[in-house]
Amino acid sequence: MDLTFQERTALVTGAGRGIGKAIAETLAESGVNVICVSKSEASCGAVAEGIRERGGRASARAVDVSDGKAVAEASAELLAEHETIDILVNNAGITRDGLMLRMSDEAWHEVLNTNLSSCFYWIKGVVRPMTRKRWGRVVNISSVVGLMGNAGQLNYSAAKAGIFGLTKSLAKELASRSVTCNAVAPGFINTDMTSALDEDVSKEIASRVPLKRLGEARDVAKMTAYLCSEEAGYITGQVFTVDGGLVM
Ligand code: NAP
């Protein structure tokens, strides 16, 4: 099915690599004007340039999503530049793994700020015009570890579980304005984040996945693009796993 987008502009965080890059490219292929955000100018700039070279519409902006002030400033400037932002995909994320007894306060706060507080900052920054326009889409990228927990990822799984509560509450607040808010929970996906795992661990993980492989960034991007489309207007407050059957 071809997805429909009526002259929409999307902002995708963490669009410089991995899942966010695939989401930005998938939306652009459907005609969406995409604002690619990442920490470094180089990575989001290269993705936006690639989209433009293929005939799509994209621009780039380096913003540290864990910094509420920086996100507020960027949101105001981007809303002034683009008439409106219709779609927000909160995808930027990091891991700082370690067992609870050895986890530093810094690792806790860095992961909570980057993965969870960032969603709140961007929502505050860009959602108001969606409510006025009576159309909007917010998709927050969580993780299956937010559902299952994971030893060594207390910070990350807490942040990803927090996304579920934020998503459902926002969906309830904004439903009367036809702004939907959903979460996508990927399983193990082949990106820079998982390439840090050694080969044995990666094989062991794949053996636990009913579909017997790690997923690809495009698998997550297709689900996300659907939730952003005109077609998904009656879906809100939900969590969609894209995990090869890991959680069932
Ligand atoms: P990735 O390849 O490591 O890419 C992360 C992206 O986030 C990069 O573009 C990075 O920017 C950006 N980012 C990180 N910290 C940032 C900050 N403070 N400010 C702005 N941008 C920042 O990650 P991924 O594997 O694609 O993961 C994307 C999302 O999916 C994350 O939320 C992750 O938790 C979630 N997820 C991933 C998996 C998986 O198996 N890969 C599974 C479940 C959930 P730069 O390019 O500038 O460095």
mmCIF file of C-alpha atoms and ligand atoms in Angstrom:
data_model
loop_
_atom_site.group_PDB
_atom_site.id
_atom_site.type_symbol
_atom_site.label_atom_id
_atom_site.label_comp_id
_atom_site.label_asym_id
_atom_site.label_seq_id
_atom_site.Cartn_x
_atom_site.Cartn_y
_atom_site.Cartn_z
ATOM 1 C CA MET A 1 0.000 0.000 0.000
ATOM 2 C CA ASP A 2 1.311 3.458 -0.887
ATOM 3 C CA LEU A 3 1.088 5.752 2.117
ATOM 4 C CA THR A 4 -0.640 9.110 1.752
ATOM 5 C CA PHE A 5 0.785 12.360 3.096
ATOM 6 C CA GLN A 6 -0.867 15.686 2.283
ATOM 7 C CA GLU A 7 2.006 18.197 2.046
ATOM 8 C CA ARG A 8 3.398 17.280 5.455
ATOM 9 C CA THR A 9 6.591 18.323 7.213
ATOM 10 C CA ALA A 10 8.237 15.910 9.670
ATOM 11 C CA LEU A 11 10.952 16.371 12.253
ATOM 12 C CA VAL A 12 12.932 13.198 12.961
ATOM 13 C CA THR A 13 15.488 13.125 15.792
ATOM 14 C CA GLY A 14 18.509 10.846 15.635
ATOM 15 C CA ALA A 15 18.174 10.978 11.858
ATOM 16 C CA GLY A 16 21.922 10.855 11.274
ATOM 17 C CA ARG A 17 22.275 7.081 11.455
ATOM 18 C CA GLY A 18 20.506 3.764 11.911
ATOM 19 C CA ILE A 19 16.775 3.699 12.526
ATOM 20 C CA GLY A 20 16.307 7.488 12.390
ATOM 21 C CA LYS A 21 18.060 7.707 9.035
ATOM 22 C CA ALA A 22 15.799 4.967 7.670
ATOM 23 C CA ILE A 23 12.709 6.763 9.033
ATOM 24 C CA ALA A 24 13.780 10.087 7.461
ATOM 25 C CA GLU A 25 14.469 8.407 4.107
ATOM 26 C CA THR A 26 11.214 6.410 4.144
ATOM 27 C CA LEU A 27 9.122 9.513 4.897
ATOM 28 C CA ALA A 28 10.969 11.502 2.226
ATOM 29 C CA GLU A 29 10.294 8.761 -0.340
ATOM 30 C CA SER A 30 6.569 9.318 0.347
ATOM 31 C CA GLY A 31 6.919 13.040 -0.393
ATOM 32 C CA VAL A 32 7.246 14.327 3.171
ATOM 33 C CA ASN A 33 9.511 17.326 3.774
ATOM 34 C CA VAL A 34 11.903 16.067 6.461
ATOM 35 C CA ILE A 35 13.899 18.017 9.046
ATOM 36 C CA CYS A 36 16.737 15.702 10.060
ATOM 37 C CA VAL A 37 18.038 16.297 13.601
ATOM 38 C CA SER A 38 21.060 14.654 15.174
ATOM 39 C CA LYS A 39 23.817 15.557 17.571
ATOM 40 C CA SER A 40 26.431 16.193 14.923
ATOM 41 C CA GLU A 41 25.920 18.452 11.936
ATOM 42 C CA ALA A 42 27.914 16.038 9.779
ATOM 43 C CA SER A 43 25.601 13.041 10.199
ATOM 44 C CA CYS A 44 22.196 14.743 9.809
ATOM 45 C CA GLY A 45 23.632 16.973 7.063
ATOM 46 C CA ALA A 46 24.768 13.960 5.046
ATOM 47 C CA VAL A 47 21.378 12.255 5.377
ATOM 48 C CA ALA A 48 19.488 15.392 4.291
ATOM 49 C CA GLU A 49 21.870 15.867 1.369
ATOM 50 C CA GLY A 50 21.374 12.241 0.275
ATOM 51 C CA ILE A 51 17.585 12.727 0.332
ATOM 52 C CA ARG A 52 17.847 15.921 -1.745
ATOM 53 C CA GLU A 53 20.157 14.230 -4.261
ATOM 54 C CA ARG A 54 17.449 11.592 -4.797
ATOM 55 C CA GLY A 55 14.866 14.327 -5.447
ATOM 56 C CA GLY A 56 13.327 14.501 -1.975
ATOM 57 C CA ARG A 57 12.893 17.464 0.355
ATOM 58 C CA ALA A 58 15.048 17.603 3.480
ATOM 59 C CA SER A 59 17.069 19.931 5.692
ATOM 60 C CA ALA A 60 19.328 19.316 8.671
ATOM 61 C CA ARG A 61 19.792 20.737 12.134
ATOM 62 C CA ALA A 62 22.259 19.719 14.821
ATOM 63 C CA VAL A 63 20.608 19.840 18.265
ATOM 64 C CA ASP A 64 21.541 18.101 21.503
ATOM 65 C CA VAL A 65 18.128 16.616 22.335
ATOM 66 C CA SER A 66 19.044 16.112 25.998
ATOM 67 C CA ASP A 67 19.305 19.890 26.453
ATOM 68 C CA GLY A 68 15.820 21.340 27.064
ATOM 69 C CA LYS A 69 16.905 24.935 26.365
ATOM 70 C CA ALA A 70 18.570 23.977 23.070
ATOM 71 C CA VAL A 71 15.461 22.054 21.976
ATOM 72 C CA ALA A 72 13.162 24.989 22.886
ATOM 73 C CA GLU A 73 15.320 27.409 20.860
ATOM 74 C CA ALA A 74 15.584 25.046 17.880
ATOM 75 C CA SER A 75 11.829 24.360 17.957
ATOM 76 C CA ALA A 76 10.993 28.087 17.847
ATOM 77 C CA GLU A 77 13.417 28.703 14.975
ATOM 78 C CA LEU A 78 12.284 25.666 12.981
ATOM 79 C CA LEU A 79 8.617 26.606 13.402
ATOM 80 C CA ALA A 80 9.443 30.088 12.111
ATOM 81 C CA GLU A 81 11.302 28.645 9.096
ATOM 82 C CA HIS A 82 8.760 25.960 8.211
ATOM 83 C CA GLU A 83 5.154 27.024 8.231
ATOM 84 C CA THR A 84 4.312 24.039 10.409
ATOM 85 C CA ILE A 85 5.679 20.757 11.677
ATOM 86 C CA ASP A 86 2.979 18.099 11.290
ATOM 87 C CA ILE A 87 4.885 14.990 12.304
ATOM 88 C CA LEU A 88 7.324 14.497 15.190
ATOM 89 C CA VAL A 89 9.374 11.304 15.458
ATOM 90 C CA ASN A 90 11.330 11.138 18.722
ATOM 91 C CA ASN A 91 13.976 8.571 17.836
ATOM 92 C CA ALA A 92 17.331 9.829 19.211
ATOM 93 C CA GLY A 93 18.692 7.514 21.859
ATOM 94 C CA ILE A 94 21.815 6.243 23.560
ATOM 95 C CA THR A 95 22.856 3.407 25.861
ATOM 96 C CA ARG A 96 25.266 3.606 28.822
ATOM 97 C CA ASP A 97 25.060 0.025 30.051
ATOM 98 C CA GLY A 98 26.256 -1.399 33.346
ATOM 99 C CA LEU A 99 24.963 -3.418 36.268
ATOM 100 C CA MET A 100 22.937 -1.425 38.798
ATOM 101 C CA LEU A 101 25.544 -1.526 41.605
ATOM 102 C CA ARG A 102 28.155 -0.039 39.287
ATOM 103 C CA MET A 103 25.950 2.419 37.408
ATOM 104 C CA SER A 104 26.957 6.037 37.966
ATOM 105 C CA ASP A 105 24.442 8.829 38.521
ATOM 106 C CA GLU A 106 25.850 10.372 35.357
ATOM 107 C CA ALA A 107 25.039 7.286 33.246
ATOM 108 C CA TRP A 108 21.524 7.261 34.709
ATOM 109 C CA HIS A 109 20.804 10.939 33.983
ATOM 110 C CA GLU A 110 22.452 10.969 30.563
ATOM 111 C CA VAL A 111 20.302 8.062 29.357
ATOM 112 C CA LEU A 112 17.089 9.394 30.930
ATOM 113 C CA ASN A 113 17.677 12.856 29.476
ATOM 114 C CA THR A 114 18.591 11.680 25.988
ATOM 115 C CA ASN A 115 15.949 8.957 25.605
ATOM 116 C CA LEU A 116 12.993 10.243 27.651
ATOM 117 C CA SER A 117 13.236 13.940 28.606
ATOM 118 C CA SER A 118 14.066 14.693 24.963
ATOM 119 C CA CYS A 119 10.586 13.447 23.957
ATOM 120 C CA PHE A 120 8.993 15.873 26.424
ATOM 121 C CA TYR A 121 11.174 18.779 25.213
ATOM 122 C CA TRP A 122 10.311 18.262 21.519
ATOM 123 C CA ILE A 123 6.621 17.678 22.227
ATOM 124 C CA LYS A 124 6.497 20.972 24.164
ATOM 125 C CA GLY A 125 8.424 22.669 21.380
ATOM 126 C CA VAL A 126 6.493 21.650 18.290
ATOM 127 C CA VAL A 127 3.079 20.156 19.113
ATOM 128 C CA ARG A 128 1.032 23.315 19.734
ATOM 129 C CA PRO A 129 0.626 24.195 16.006
ATOM 130 C CA MET A 130 -0.559 20.614 15.339
ATOM 131 C CA THR A 131 -3.386 21.128 17.831
ATOM 132 C CA ARG A 132 -4.380 24.382 16.098
ATOM 133 C CA LYS A 133 -4.297 22.687 12.707
ATOM 134 C CA ARG A 134 -6.349 19.746 14.053
ATOM 135 C CA TRP A 135 -3.893 17.275 12.510
ATOM 136 C CA GLY A 136 -0.682 15.829 13.866
ATOM 137 C CA ARG A 137 1.361 12.699 14.453
ATOM 138 C CA VAL A 138 3.799 11.960 17.260
ATOM 139 C CA VAL A 139 5.724 8.683 17.215
ATOM 140 C CA ASN A 140 8.151 7.884 20.024
ATOM 141 C CA ILE A 141 10.753 5.166 19.463
ATOM 142 C CA SER A 142 11.016 3.036 22.596
ATOM 143 C CA SER A 143 12.385 -0.531 22.867
ATOM 144 C CA VAL A 144 11.256 -4.025 23.813
ATOM 145 C CA VAL A 145 13.477 -3.716 26.903
ATOM 146 C CA GLY A 146 10.988 -1.119 28.157
ATOM 147 C CA LEU A 147 8.451 -3.958 28.176
ATOM 148 C CA MET A 148 10.704 -6.805 29.320
ATOM 149 C CA GLY A 149 13.519 -5.171 31.343
ATOM 150 C CA ASN A 150 17.146 -6.134 30.748
ATOM 151 C CA ALA A 151 20.002 -6.827 33.159
ATOM 152 C CA GLY A 152 22.649 -4.155 32.696
ATOM 153 C CA GLN A 153 20.198 -1.622 31.258
ATOM 154 C CA LEU A 154 18.373 -0.225 34.291
ATOM 155 C CA ASN A 155 18.686 3.319 32.961
ATOM 156 C CA TYR A 156 17.786 2.496 29.347
ATOM 157 C CA SER A 157 14.842 0.215 30.147
ATOM 158 C CA ALA A 158 13.456 2.775 32.650
ATOM 159 C CA ALA A 159 13.675 5.508 29.990
ATOM 160 C CA LYS A 160 12.057 3.300 27.356
ATOM 161 C CA ALA A 161 9.256 2.224 29.745
ATOM 162 C CA GLY A 162 8.723 5.902 30.592
ATOM 163 C CA ILE A 163 8.020 6.528 26.920
ATOM 164 C CA PHE A 164 4.956 4.268 27.123
ATOM 165 C CA GLY A 165 3.344 6.350 29.901
ATOM 166 C CA LEU A 166 4.218 9.609 28.168
ATOM 167 C CA THR A 167 2.801 8.325 24.861
ATOM 168 C CA LYS A 168 -0.496 7.140 26.312
ATOM 169 C CA SER A 169 -1.004 10.308 28.376
ATOM 170 C CA LEU A 170 -0.258 12.569 25.416
ATOM 171 C CA ALA A 171 -2.606 10.514 23.233
ATOM 172 C CA LYS A 172 -5.397 11.159 25.749
ATOM 173 C CA GLU A 173 -4.618 14.890 25.963
ATOM 174 C CA LEU A 174 -4.476 15.463 22.205
ATOM 175 C CA ALA A 175 -7.094 13.088 20.801
ATOM 176 C CA SER A 176 -9.786 15.790 20.721
ATOM 177 C CA ARG A 177 -7.498 17.768 18.350
ATOM 178 C CA SER A 178 -6.952 14.784 15.999
ATOM 179 C CA VAL A 179 -3.294 14.572 16.975
ATOM 180 C CA THR A 180 -2.277 10.938 17.452
ATOM 181 C CA CYS A 181 0.600 9.685 19.591
ATOM 182 C CA ASN A 182 1.998 6.162 19.411
ATOM 183 C CA ALA A 183 5.145 4.302 20.403
ATOM 184 C CA VAL A 184 7.199 1.814 18.419
ATOM 185 C CA ALA A 185 9.228 -0.727 20.386
ATOM 186 C CA PRO A 186 11.968 -2.278 18.240
ATOM 187 C CA GLY A 187 13.655 -5.519 19.218
ATOM 188 C CA PHE A 188 17.283 -6.071 18.206
ATOM 189 C CA ILE A 189 17.992 -4.122 15.033
ATOM 190 C CA ASN A 190 21.226 -4.024 13.002
ATOM 191 C CA THR A 191 22.609 -0.500 13.623
ATOM 192 C CA ASP A 192 25.695 1.129 15.176
ATOM 193 C CA MET A 193 24.013 0.646 18.569
ATOM 194 C CA THR A 194 24.027 -3.154 18.217
ATOM 195 C CA SER A 195 27.280 -3.440 16.237
ATOM 196 C CA ALA A 196 29.067 -2.922 19.572
ATOM 197 C CA LEU A 197 27.862 -6.420 20.609
ATOM 198 C CA ASP A 198 30.379 -9.168 19.903
ATOM 199 C CA GLU A 199 29.477 -11.788 17.324
ATOM 200 C CA ASP A 200 28.683 -14.562 19.827
ATOM 201 C CA VAL A 201 26.250 -12.310 21.737
ATOM 202 C CA SER A 202 24.650 -11.239 18.463
ATOM 203 C CA LYS A 203 24.191 -14.895 17.399
ATOM 204 C CA GLU A 204 22.788 -15.792 20.807
ATOM 205 C CA ILE A 205 20.254 -12.931 20.559
ATOM 206 C CA ALA A 206 19.229 -13.978 17.028
ATOM 207 C CA SER A 207 18.669 -17.556 18.252
ATOM 208 C CA ARG A 208 16.150 -16.233 20.835
ATOM 209 C CA VAL A 209 14.183 -14.307 18.204
ATOM 210 C CA PRO A 210 11.367 -16.465 16.770
ATOM 211 C CA LEU A 211 12.157 -15.114 13.259
ATOM 212 C CA LYS A 212 15.836 -16.094 13.892
ATOM 213 C CA ARG A 213 17.505 -12.858 12.844
ATOM 214 C CA LEU A 214 18.089 -9.295 13.928
ATOM 215 C CA GLY A 215 15.809 -6.745 12.307
ATOM 216 C CA GLU A 216 16.795 -4.018 9.858
ATOM 217 C CA ALA A 217 16.300 -0.277 10.351
ATOM 218 C CA ARG A 218 13.845 -0.296 7.429
ATOM 219 C CA ASP A 219 11.594 -2.755 9.319
ATOM 220 C CA VAL A 220 11.126 -0.120 12.046
ATOM 221 C CA ALA A 221 10.923 2.730 9.539
ATOM 222 C CA LYS A 222 7.997 1.177 7.663
ATOM 223 C CA MET A 223 5.914 0.800 10.826
ATOM 224 C CA THR A 224 6.780 4.340 11.885
ATOM 225 C CA ALA A 225 5.935 5.818 8.474
ATOM 226 C CA TYR A 226 2.570 4.064 8.545
ATOM 227 C CA LEU A 227 1.772 5.575 11.965
ATOM 228 C CA CYS A 228 2.679 9.013 10.567
ATOM 229 C CA SER A 229 0.480 8.662 7.479
ATOM 230 C CA GLU A 230 -3.046 9.919 6.785
ATOM 231 C CA GLU A 231 -4.174 6.260 6.851
ATOM 232 C CA ALA A 232 -3.313 5.830 10.561
ATOM 233 C CA GLY A 233 -5.662 8.558 11.824
ATOM 234 C CA TYR A 234 -7.736 6.179 13.977
ATOM 235 C CA ILE A 235 -4.763 4.703 15.884
ATOM 236 C CA THR A 236 -3.560 6.420 19.046
ATOM 237 C CA GLY A 237 -2.056 5.600 22.439
ATOM 238 C CA GLN A 238 -0.650 2.274 21.246
ATOM 239 C CA VAL A 239 2.683 0.459 21.443
ATOM 240 C CA PHE A 240 3.800 -1.517 18.382
ATOM 241 C CA THR A 241 6.637 -4.018 18.733
ATOM 242 C CA VAL A 242 8.852 -4.632 15.688
ATOM 243 C CA ASP A 243 10.936 -7.454 17.077
ATOM 244 C CA GLY A 244 10.718 -10.657 15.041
ATOM 245 C CA GLY A 245 8.285 -12.063 17.600
ATOM 246 C CA LEU A 246 10.520 -11.637 20.673
ATOM 247 C CA VAL A 247 7.678 -10.295 22.835
ATOM 248 C CA MET A 248 4.444 -12.218 22.472
HETATM 249 P P1 NAP B 1 22.280 4.797 16.531
HETATM 250 O O1 NAP B 1 22.597 4.078 15.266
HETATM 251 O O2 NAP B 1 23.258 4.762 17.642
HETATM 252 O O3 NAP B 1 21.938 6.341 16.157
HETATM 253 C C1 NAP B 1 21.539 7.203 17.169
HETATM 254 C C2 NAP B 1 21.145 8.550 16.597
HETATM 255 O O4 NAP B 1 20.725 9.364 17.691
HETATM 256 C C3 NAP B 1 22.322 9.270 15.930
HETATM 257 O O5 NAP B 1 21.897 9.954 14.779
HETATM 258 C C4 NAP B 1 22.770 10.265 16.992
HETATM 259 O O6 NAP B 1 23.325 11.474 16.494
HETATM 260 C C5 NAP B 1 21.459 10.581 17.679
HETATM 261 N N1 NAP B 1 21.680 11.076 19.041
HETATM 262 C C6 NAP B 1 22.228 10.429 20.099
HETATM 263 N N2 NAP B 1 22.306 11.260 21.144
HETATM 264 C C7 NAP B 1 21.822 12.455 20.732
HETATM 265 C C8 NAP B 1 21.677 13.729 21.352
HETATM 266 N N3 NAP B 1 22.016 13.952 22.637
HETATM 267 N N4 NAP B 1 21.152 14.735 20.613
HETATM 268 C C9 NAP B 1 20.804 14.547 19.325
HETATM 269 N N5 NAP B 1 20.908 13.370 18.693
HETATM 270 C C10 NAP B 1 21.428 12.348 19.394
HETATM 271 O O7 NAP B 1 20.904 4.286 17.176
HETATM 272 P P2 NAP B 1 19.767 3.321 16.568
HETATM 273 O O8 NAP B 1 20.163 1.933 16.823
HETATM 274 O O9 NAP B 1 19.398 3.763 15.210
HETATM 275 O O10 NAP B 1 18.571 3.646 17.587
HETATM 276 C C11 NAP B 1 17.577 4.624 17.301
HETATM 277 C C12 NAP B 1 16.506 4.540 18.375
HETATM 278 O O11 NAP B 1 15.960 3.225 18.405
HETATM 279 C C13 NAP B 1 17.034 4.805 19.784
HETATM 280 O O12 NAP B 1 16.075 5.507 20.531
HETATM 281 C C14 NAP B 1 17.216 3.423 20.353
HETATM 282 O O13 NAP B 1 17.142 3.411 21.752
HETATM 283 C C15 NAP B 1 16.047 2.694 19.702
HETATM 284 N N6 NAP B 1 16.233 1.247 19.630
HETATM 285 C C16 NAP B 1 17.270 0.695 18.940
HETATM 286 C C17 NAP B 1 17.394 -0.693 18.907
HETATM 287 C C18 NAP B 1 18.507 -1.379 18.157
HETATM 288 O O14 NAP B 1 18.613 -2.611 18.274
HETATM 289 N N7 NAP B 1 19.318 -0.698 17.394
HETATM 290 C C19 NAP B 1 16.473 -1.487 19.577
HETATM 291 C C20 NAP B 1 15.438 -0.891 20.275
HETATM 292 C C21 NAP B 1 15.322 0.479 20.284
HETATM 293 P P3 NAP B 1 24.754 11.507 15.724
HETATM 294 O O15 NAP B 1 24.515 10.822 14.401
HETATM 295 O O16 NAP B 1 25.050 12.946 15.589
HETATM 296 O O17 NAP B 1 25.702 10.770 16.607
#
